[in-house]
Amino acid sequence: ICLSANGNDSKKFKGDDKMDGVPSRVLHIRKLPGEVTETEVIALGLPFGKVTNILMLKGKNQAFLELATEEAAVTMVNYYSAVTPHLRNQPIYIQYSNHKELKTDNTLNQRAQAVLQAVTAVQTTNAPISGTTVSESAVTPAQSPVLRIIIDNMYYPVTLDVLHQIFSKFGAVLKIITFTKNNQFQALLQYGDPVNAQQAKLALDGQNIYNACCTLRIDFSKLVNLNVKYNNDKSRDYTRPDLPSGDGQPALDPAIAAAFAKETSLLAVPGALSPLAIPNAAAAAAAAAAGRVGMPGVSAGGNTVLLVSNLNEEMVTPQSLFTLFGVYGDVQRVKILYNKKDSALIQMADGNQSQLAMSHLNGQKMYGKIIRVTLSKHQTVQLPREGLDDQGLTKDFGNSPLHRFKKPGSKNFQNIFPPSATLHLSNIPPSVAEEDLRTLFANTGGTVKAFKFFQDHKMALLQMSTVEEAIQALIDLHNYNLGENHHLRVSFSKSTI
């Protein structure tokens, strides 16, 4: 093969880890783990565009990967200069090659071509691979490349991106569809190759995504191909970043949609919920690679501070933000920005809580406006200097008695749900009747549609006519004094009445 004889690439790269060189659609990949397969190397390129050729130099732990366009190669190099690519938990290095295309001798490179065809067949025609399964070892063929995943004990939300991140370790994930069935969160996930599906099932079935919860139950689906119509937070086709999002939201930027990093180890460190940290760092890196945002130190890992924008500045107060965001974590500080009063910084107790609040509250309506919630580049919220009056825009809630998650293992961790029209009320004193509560909640400006006491009358479900009304009622009435030293507790319910 002309390339392996040509020492150019390897010489040029000795001790030079910078991604310089003239852009080329051929990329030179170094420091590959010994046992890595063609499919895994191709998977690195798939999110960015069509892969047209591959050459593995096994003896040198190197490979050349050719993409269909130079533009795709540039996006890939930019992305991976911000997020170090890993294969089998080892960092690898990607640079432009001196070659403008790969001229490979087909007989020598048939394996690679076969793998490429199999992956591309799935990519372009949506047709399942028929006949031979391109496998690394003689695994029984004829199993589906599609896995059905059920998540038990789902105390924390598991997003499509988290699934993509975990399952990408075993090969290129082409499509994911998530849905809720029988009150259980489920997903269908399609690999390019049934072998990857089999490896993922062997490795992940029965594992917990986070410490002691969110257990994966995995089996093979009867489907061999998924048909994804929209790219949004419920479904995604990573091979077609151009799909619409279907709900009026702009479709995700392809670099971000597809290029989620594959770093974190699946099983969480006790007490730490590691995998949640990565997708946003990866998204930030992908966006930066595409040249749209500054890189505020990519590790959004443990970021505890949220930036909330498009707030109703006439109505919003630190207290109302504390109450709403407090449903998803213990709010430490809130600062409404002095020169931009429709925006606020909110500091949560830990990175997982800020993730939860962001995933549940971004896009919800508060005081009539759709709020946007993203991770802030700030590490903490600064308090005003002693004796400086900032008009009550900054508030420290560090010692608030209203924190819901102070006690480790608190029941409240299991009752975290997205905003819903139905509210769960608790701590109701015996003297308070249904009528009293209906009147109280109607006074927040909404309509009470239904009400139901639990057997002991200490708790109830109350349904407003919209989610926005329920959000408003929760802000106004959580911790409301009902007399007899009972303060009402309000949270979102997953039930309906």
GROMACS .gro file of N, CA and C in nm, residues 258-388:
model
  393
  258ALA      N    1  -2.457   1.543   1.690
  258ALA     CA    2  -2.398   1.412   1.673
  258ALA      C    3  -2.276   1.390   1.758
  259ALA      N    4  -2.205   1.497   1.792
  259ALA     CA    5  -2.072   1.474   1.843
  259ALA      C    6  -2.065   1.475   1.994
  260PHE      N    7  -2.141   1.396   2.061
  260PHE     CA    8  -2.129   1.394   2.206
  260PHE      C    9  -2.008   1.310   2.246
  261ALA      N   10  -1.936   1.359   2.344
  261ALA     CA   11  -1.809   1.294   2.378
  261ALA      C   12  -1.833   1.156   2.438
  262LYS      N   13  -1.725   1.075   2.431
  262LYS     CA   14  -1.742   0.937   2.473
  262LYS      C   15  -1.649   0.908   2.591
  263GLU      N   16  -1.635   1.010   2.680
  263GLU     CA   17  -1.532   0.992   2.780
  263GLU      C   18  -1.571   0.916   2.906
  264THR      N   19  -1.676   0.962   2.974
  264THR     CA   20  -1.690   0.921   3.113
  264THR      C   21  -1.711   0.773   3.128
  265SER      N   22  -1.669   0.723   3.242
  265SER     CA   23  -1.691   0.581   3.263
  265SER      C   24  -1.835   0.566   3.305
  266LEU      N   25  -1.894   0.453   3.272
  266LEU     CA   26  -2.037   0.438   3.291
  266LEU      C   27  -2.075   0.435   3.439
  267LEU      N   28  -2.001   0.356   3.516
  267LEU     CA   29  -2.050   0.332   3.651
  267LEU      C   30  -2.003   0.442   3.744
  268ALA      N   31  -2.098   0.501   3.810
  268ALA     CA   32  -2.065   0.622   3.883
  268ALA      C   33  -1.983   0.592   4.006
  269VAL      N   34  -1.901   0.687   4.041
  269VAL     CA   35  -1.828   0.682   4.166
  269VAL      C   36  -1.935   0.693   4.276
  270PRO      N   37  -1.922   0.620   4.387
  270PRO     CA   38  -2.025   0.630   4.491
  270PRO      C   39  -2.050   0.775   4.526
  271GLY      N   40  -2.175   0.813   4.529
  271GLY     CA   41  -2.209   0.947   4.572
  271GLY      C   42  -2.194   1.052   4.463
  272ALA      N   43  -2.128   1.018   4.353
  272ALA     CA   44  -2.115   1.118   4.247
  272ALA      C   45  -2.188   1.067   4.125
  273LEU      N   46  -2.256   1.157   4.055
  273LEU     CA   47  -2.332   1.110   3.939
  273LEU      C   48  -2.256   1.151   3.816
  274SER      N   49  -2.152   1.074   3.785
  274SER     CA   50  -2.061   1.129   3.686
  274SER      C   51  -2.118   1.146   3.546
  275PRO      N   52  -2.185   1.048   3.486
  275PRO     CA   53  -2.209   1.063   3.343
  275PRO      C   54  -2.287   1.188   3.307
  276LEU      N   55  -2.365   1.242   3.398
  276LEU     CA   56  -2.444   1.358   3.362
  276LEU      C   57  -2.357   1.475   3.321
  277ALA      N   58  -2.234   1.475   3.366
  277ALA     CA   59  -2.155   1.596   3.346
  277ALA      C   60  -2.115   1.619   3.201
  278ILE      N   61  -2.100   1.514   3.123
  278ILE     CA   62  -2.031   1.532   2.997
  278ILE      C   63  -2.109   1.595   2.881
  279PRO      N   64  -2.232   1.553   2.852
  279PRO     CA   65  -2.289   1.601   2.726
  279PRO      C   66  -2.280   1.751   2.707
  280ASN      N   67  -2.296   1.828   2.811
  280ASN     CA   68  -2.293   1.973   2.789
  280ASN      C   69  -2.153   2.023   2.759
  281ALA      N   70  -2.056   1.961   2.821
  281ALA     CA   71  -1.918   2.000   2.788
  281ALA      C   72  -1.895   1.970   2.642
  282ALA      N   73  -1.943   1.853   2.598
  282ALA     CA   74  -1.923   1.815   2.459
  282ALA      C   75  -1.998   1.909   2.367
  283ALA      N   76  -2.118   1.944   2.406
  283ALA     CA   77  -2.198   2.033   2.322
  283ALA      C   78  -2.129   2.169   2.312
  284ALA      N   79  -2.077   2.215   2.426
  284ALA     CA   80  -2.008   2.344   2.425
  284ALA      C   81  -1.889   2.336   2.331
  285ALA      N   82  -1.818   2.224   2.339
  285ALA     CA   83  -1.699   2.209   2.255
  285ALA      C   84  -1.739   2.203   2.108
  286ALA      N   85  -1.847   2.132   2.080
  286ALA     CA   86  -1.890   2.119   1.941
  286ALA      C   87  -1.932   2.254   1.887
  287ALA      N   88  -2.003   2.330   1.970
  287ALA     CA   89  -2.048   2.462   1.925
  287ALA      C   90  -1.926   2.551   1.902
  288ALA      N   91  -1.828   2.538   1.992
  288ALA     CA   92  -1.710   2.622   1.978
  288ALA      C   93  -1.635   2.582   1.852
  289ALA      N   94  -1.631   2.450   1.826
  289ALA     CA   95  -1.562   2.402   1.707
  289ALA      C   96  -1.628   2.463   1.584
  290ALA      N   97  -1.758   2.475   1.590
  290ALA     CA   98  -1.828   2.533   1.475
  290ALA      C   99  -1.815   2.685   1.479
  291GLY      N  100  -1.743   2.736   1.579
  291GLY     CA  101  -1.705   2.877   1.578
  291GLY      C  102  -1.814   2.971   1.628
  292ARG      N  103  -1.908   2.924   1.707
  292ARG     CA  104  -2.017   3.014   1.745
  292ARG      C  105  -2.007   3.067   1.887
  293VAL      N  106  -1.940   2.997   1.977
  293VAL     CA  107  -1.937   3.049   2.114
  293VAL      C  108  -1.794   3.045   2.165
  294GLY      N  109  -1.765   3.131   2.261
  294GLY     CA  110  -1.633   3.127   2.323
  294GLY      C  111  -1.627   3.001   2.407
  295MET      N  112  -1.506   2.955   2.436
  295MET     CA  113  -1.494   2.833   2.515
  295MET      C  114  -1.466   2.871   2.658
  296PRO      N  115  -1.568   2.879   2.744
  296PRO     CA  116  -1.538   2.910   2.884
  296PRO      C  117  -1.491   2.783   2.952
  297GLY      N  118  -1.363   2.748   2.941
  297GLY     CA  119  -1.309   2.625   2.999
  297GLY      C  120  -1.406   2.511   2.983
  298VAL      N  121  -1.379   2.421   2.890
  298VAL     CA  122  -1.483   2.327   2.845
  298VAL      C  123  -1.548   2.248   2.958
  299SER      N  124  -1.477   2.227   3.070
  299SER     CA  125  -1.535   2.134   3.166
  299SER      C  126  -1.657   2.195   3.232
  300ALA      N  127  -1.772   2.173   3.171
  300ALA     CA  128  -1.896   2.215   3.235
  300ALA      C  129  -1.930   2.110   3.340
  301GLY      N  130  -1.834   2.019   3.362
  301GLY     CA  131  -1.855   1.903   3.447
  301GLY      C  132  -1.936   1.928   3.571
  302GLY      N  133  -1.875   1.999   3.667
  302GLY     CA  134  -1.947   2.014   3.792
  302GLY      C  135  -2.014   2.150   3.799
  303ASN      N  136  -2.049   2.207   3.685
  303ASN     CA  137  -2.097   2.344   3.689
  303ASN      C  138  -2.225   2.358   3.769
  304THR      N  139  -2.222   2.442   3.874
  304THR     CA  140  -2.339   2.453   3.960
  304THR      C  141  -2.420   2.578   3.931
  305VAL      N  142  -2.367   2.668   3.846
  305VAL     CA  143  -2.436   2.795   3.824
  305VAL      C  144  -2.512   2.794   3.692
  306LEU      N  145  -2.640   2.833   3.698
  306LEU     CA  146  -2.724   2.838   3.579
  306LEU      C  147  -2.747   2.983   3.539
  307LEU      N  148  -2.758   3.006   3.408
  307LEU     CA  149  -2.799   3.137   3.359
  307LEU      C  150  -2.943   3.122   3.308
  308VAL      N  151  -3.033   3.201   3.365
  308VAL     CA  152  -3.174   3.195   3.323
  308VAL      C  153  -3.205   3.326   3.253
  309SER      N  154  -3.259   3.317   3.130
  309SER     CA  155  -3.287   3.440   3.057
  309SER      C  156  -3.431   3.442   3.006
  310ASN      N  157  -3.469   3.555   2.948
  310ASN     CA  158  -3.606   3.581   2.903
  310ASN      C  159  -3.707   3.578   3.018
  311LEU      N  160  -3.665   3.627   3.135
  311LEU     CA  161  -3.755   3.633   3.250
  311LEU      C  162  -3.847   3.755   3.236
  312ASN      N  163  -3.961   3.750   3.301
  312ASN     CA  164  -4.051   3.864   3.306
  312ASN      C  165  -3.997   3.960   3.413
  313GLU      N  166  -3.929   4.067   3.369
  313GLU     CA  167  -3.854   4.147   3.468
  313GLU      C  168  -3.945   4.227   3.561
  314GLU      N  169  -4.071   4.250   3.519
  314GLU     CA  170  -4.164   4.320   3.608
  314GLU      C  171  -4.199   4.233   3.729
  315MET      N  172  -4.203   4.101   3.708
  315MET     CA  173  -4.260   4.011   3.809
  315MET      C  174  -4.155   3.932   3.889
  316VAL      N  175  -4.042   3.901   3.824
  316VAL     CA  176  -3.954   3.802   3.884
  316VAL      C  177  -3.882   3.857   4.008
  317THR      N  178  -3.863   3.771   4.108
  317THR     CA  179  -3.786   3.808   4.228
  317THR      C  180  -3.690   3.693   4.260
  318PRO      N  181  -3.586   3.720   4.338
  318PRO     CA  182  -3.499   3.609   4.380
  318PRO      C  183  -3.580   3.498   4.448
  319GLN      N  184  -3.679   3.538   4.528
  319GLN     CA  185  -3.759   3.439   4.601
  319GLN      C  186  -3.835   3.346   4.506
  320SER      N  187  -3.894   3.404   4.398
  320SER     CA  188  -3.973   3.318   4.308
  320SER      C  189  -3.883   3.220   4.233
  321LEU      N  190  -3.762   3.265   4.197
  321LEU     CA  191  -3.667   3.174   4.131
  321LEU      C  192  -3.620   3.067   4.229
  322PHE      N  193  -3.595   3.108   4.354
  322PHE     CA  194  -3.554   3.013   4.457
  322PHE      C  195  -3.660   2.902   4.471
  323THR      N  196  -3.787   2.941   4.473
  323THR     CA  197  -3.894   2.842   4.494
  323THR      C  198  -3.907   2.747   4.376
  324LEU      N  199  -3.905   2.802   4.254
  324LEU     CA  200  -3.922   2.715   4.137
  324LEU      C  201  -3.801   2.625   4.117
  325PHE      N  202  -3.680   2.681   4.119
  325PHE     CA  203  -3.561   2.599   4.095
  325PHE      C  204  -3.535   2.505   4.213
  326GLY      N  205  -3.589   2.544   4.330
  326GLY     CA  206  -3.575   2.460   4.449
  326GLY      C  207  -3.646   2.326   4.438
  327VAL      N  208  -3.733   2.310   4.337
  327VAL     CA  209  -3.799   2.181   4.315
  327VAL      C  210  -3.696   2.077   4.270
  328TYR      N  211  -3.587   2.125   4.206
  328TYR     CA  212  -3.491   2.033   4.145
  328TYR      C  213  -3.355   2.030   4.216
  329GLY      N  214  -3.343   2.107   4.323
  329GLY     CA  215  -3.216   2.107   4.395
  329GLY      C  216  -3.217   2.218   4.497
  330ASP      N  217  -3.114   2.221   4.580
  330ASP     CA  218  -3.109   2.323   4.686
  330ASP      C  219  -3.038   2.448   4.634
  331VAL      N  220  -3.118   2.553   4.609
  331VAL     CA  221  -3.065   2.678   4.554
  331VAL      C  222  -2.985   2.750   4.663
  332GLN      N  223  -2.859   2.782   4.632
  332GLN     CA  224  -2.772   2.849   4.729
  332GLN      C  225  -2.782   3.001   4.717
  333ARG      N  226  -2.776   3.051   4.594
  333ARG     CA  227  -2.780   3.196   4.573
  333ARG      C  228  -2.852   3.228   4.444
  334VAL      N  229  -2.917   3.344   4.443
  334VAL     CA  230  -2.983   3.393   4.320
  334VAL      C  231  -2.941   3.538   4.298
  335LYS      N  232  -2.905   3.572   4.175
  335LYS     CA  233  -2.869   3.711   4.144
  335LYS      C  234  -2.940   3.751   4.015
  336ILE      N  235  -3.032   3.848   4.026
  336ILE     CA  236  -3.093   3.905   3.905
  336ILE      C  237  -2.995   4.011   3.854
  337LEU      N  238  -2.962   4.006   3.725
  337LEU     CA  239  -2.855   4.092   3.675
  337LEU      C  240  -2.899   4.238   3.674
  338TYR      N  241  -2.814   4.324   3.730
  338TYR     CA  242  -2.849   4.464   3.753
  338TYR      C  243  -2.879   4.535   3.621
  339ASN      N  244  -2.794   4.511   3.520
  339ASN     CA  245  -2.812   4.586   3.396
  339ASN      C  246  -2.888   4.504   3.291
  340LYS      N  247  -2.941   4.387   3.333
  340LYS     CA  248  -3.017   4.305   3.237
  340LYS      C  249  -3.117   4.226   3.320
  341LYS      N  250  -3.223   4.293   3.361
  341LYS     CA  251  -3.310   4.235   3.464
  341LYS      C  252  -3.398   4.122   3.413
  342ASP      N  253  -3.386   4.086   3.284
  342ASP     CA  254  -3.461   3.968   3.238
  342ASP      C  255  -3.374   3.844   3.248
  343SER      N  256  -3.258   3.857   3.313
  343SER     CA  257  -3.167   3.742   3.327
  343SER      C  258  -3.122   3.729   3.472
  344ALA      N  259  -3.094   3.605   3.512
  344ALA     CA  260  -3.051   3.582   3.650
  344ALA      C  261  -2.951   3.468   3.653
  345LEU      N  262  -2.864   3.472   3.755
  345LEU     CA  263  -2.774   3.359   3.782
  345LEU      C  264  -2.827   3.285   3.903
  346ILE      N  265  -2.828   3.152   3.895
  346ILE     CA  266  -2.878   3.071   4.007
  346ILE      C  267  -2.773   2.966   4.040
  347GLN      N  268  -2.727   2.966   4.164
  347GLN     CA  269  -2.625   2.869   4.205
  347GLN      C  270  -2.691   2.755   4.282
  348MET      N  271  -2.675   2.632   4.230
  348MET     CA  272  -2.733   2.513   4.294
  348MET      C  273  -2.627   2.447   4.384
  349ALA      N  274  -2.670   2.347   4.461
  349ALA     CA  275  -2.576   2.284   4.554
  349ALA      C  276  -2.473   2.196   4.484
  350ASP      N  277  -2.509   2.135   4.370
  350ASP     CA  278  -2.409   2.054   4.299
  350ASP      C  279  -2.445   2.049   4.150
  351GLY      N  280  -2.351   1.996   4.072
  351GLY     CA  281  -2.366   1.994   3.927
  351GLY      C  282  -2.486   1.912   3.881
  352ASN      N  283  -2.514   1.804   3.955
  352ASN     CA  284  -2.628   1.721   3.915
  352ASN      C  285  -2.759   1.799   3.929
  353GLN      N  286  -2.770   1.878   4.037
  353GLN     CA  287  -2.893   1.955   4.057
  353GLN      C  288  -2.908   2.061   3.948
  354SER      N  289  -2.797   2.123   3.907
  354SER     CA  290  -2.811   2.223   3.801
  354SER      C  291  -2.852   2.156   3.670
  355GLN      N  292  -2.800   2.034   3.646
  355GLN     CA  293  -2.841   1.958   3.527
  355GLN      C  294  -2.992   1.930   3.532
  356LEU      N  295  -3.037   1.883   3.648
  356LEU     CA  296  -3.180   1.850   3.663
  356LEU      C  297  -3.266   1.971   3.638
  357ALA      N  298  -3.230   2.084   3.701
  357ALA     CA  299  -3.310   2.205   3.686
  357ALA      C  300  -3.310   2.250   3.540
  358MET      N  301  -3.194   2.240   3.476
  358MET     CA  302  -3.185   2.283   3.337
  358MET      C  303  -3.272   2.193   3.249
  359SER      N  304  -3.262   2.060   3.268
  359SER     CA  305  -3.337   1.972   3.178
  359SER      C  306  -3.487   1.987   3.199
  360HIS      N  307  -3.530   2.020   3.322
  360HIS     CA  308  -3.674   2.028   3.347
  360HIS      C  309  -3.734   2.166   3.323
  361LEU      N  310  -3.655   2.272   3.340
  361LEU     CA  311  -3.715   2.407   3.337
  361LEU      C  312  -3.688   2.486   3.210
  362ASN      N  313  -3.585   2.446   3.133
  362ASN     CA  314  -3.560   2.519   3.009
  362ASN      C  315  -3.683   2.505   2.917
  363GLY      N  316  -3.735   2.620   2.869
  363GLY     CA  317  -3.850   2.614   2.778
  363GLY      C  318  -3.985   2.619   2.848
  364GLN      N  319  -3.986   2.623   2.982
  364GLN     CA  320  -4.114   2.634   3.054
  364GLN      C  321  -4.157   2.780   3.063
  365LYS      N  322  -4.285   2.800   3.093
  365LYS     CA  323  -4.336   2.938   3.102
  365LYS      C  324  -4.344   2.983   3.248
  366MET      N  325  -4.286   3.098   3.275
  366MET     CA  326  -4.292   3.156   3.410
  366MET      C  327  -4.337   3.301   3.394
  367TYR      N  328  -4.442   3.339   3.460
  367TYR     CA  329  -4.498   3.475   3.446
  367TYR      C  330  -4.519   3.511   3.298
  368GLY      N  331  -4.571   3.415   3.222
  368GLY     CA  332  -4.609   3.444   3.083
  368GLY      C  333  -4.496   3.443   2.981
  369LYS      N  334  -4.371   3.415   3.026
  369LYS     CA  335  -4.261   3.415   2.928
  369LYS      C  336  -4.189   3.280   2.929
  370ILE      N  337  -4.151   3.237   2.810
  370ILE     CA  338  -4.078   3.109   2.800
  370ILE      C  339  -3.934   3.133   2.844
  371ILE      N  340  -3.894   3.069   2.954
  371ILE     CA  341  -3.759   3.097   3.006
  371ILE      C  342  -3.657   3.002   2.944
  372ARG      N  343  -3.534   3.053   2.933
  372ARG     CA  344  -3.424   2.973   2.879
  372ARG      C  345  -3.327   2.946   2.993
  373VAL      N  346  -3.286   2.821   3.008
  373VAL     CA  347  -3.194   2.786   3.117
  373VAL      C  348  -3.072   2.718   3.056
  374THR      N  349  -2.953   2.774   3.080
  374THR     CA  350  -2.830   2.712   3.031
  374THR      C  351  -2.727   2.714   3.144
  375LEU      N  352  -2.617   2.641   3.124
  375LEU     CA  353  -2.509   2.646   3.223
  375LEU      C  354  -2.436   2.779   3.207
  376SER      N  355  -2.403   2.841   3.319
  376SER     CA  356  -2.331   2.967   3.314
  376SER      C  357  -2.182   2.940   3.314
  377LYS      N  358  -2.104   3.039   3.265
  377LYS     CA  359  -1.959   3.018   3.272
  377LYS      C  360  -1.905   3.058   3.409
  378HIS      N  361  -1.990   3.119   3.493
  378HIS     CA  362  -1.946   3.154   3.628
  378HIS      C  363  -1.941   3.031   3.717
  379GLN      N  364  -1.844   3.029   3.808
  379GLN     CA  365  -1.832   2.915   3.900
  379GLN      C  366  -1.916   2.939   4.026
  380THR      N  367  -1.934   3.066   4.063
  380THR     CA  368  -2.015   3.097   4.182
  380THR      C  369  -2.091   3.225   4.154
  381VAL      N  370  -2.190   3.252   4.238
  381VAL     CA  371  -2.262   3.379   4.231
  381VAL      C  372  -2.205   3.469   4.340
  382GLN      N  373  -2.150   3.584   4.300
  382GLN     CA  374  -2.088   3.676   4.397
  382GLN      C  375  -2.196   3.751   4.475
  383LEU      N  376  -2.175   3.766   4.604
  383LEU     CA  377  -2.266   3.850   4.684
  383LEU      C  378  -2.217   3.995   4.675
  384PRO      N  379  -2.310   4.092   4.687
  384PRO     CA  380  -2.266   4.232   4.681
  384PRO      C  381  -2.174   4.263   4.799
  385ARG      N  382  -2.085   4.361   4.782
  385ARG     CA  383  -1.994   4.397   4.890
  385ARG      C  384  -2.072   4.449   5.010
  386GLU      N  385  -2.014   4.427   5.130
  386GLU     CA  386  -2.075   4.474   5.255
  386GLU      C  387  -2.128   4.616   5.239
  387GLY      N  388  -2.249   4.641   5.286
  387GLY     CA  389  -2.302   4.776   5.291
  387GLY      C  390  -2.343   4.833   5.156
  388LEU      N  391  -2.332   4.750   5.049
  388LEU     CA  392  -2.372   4.798   4.918
  388LEU      C  393  -2.515   4.751   4.892
   0.00000   0.00000   0.00000
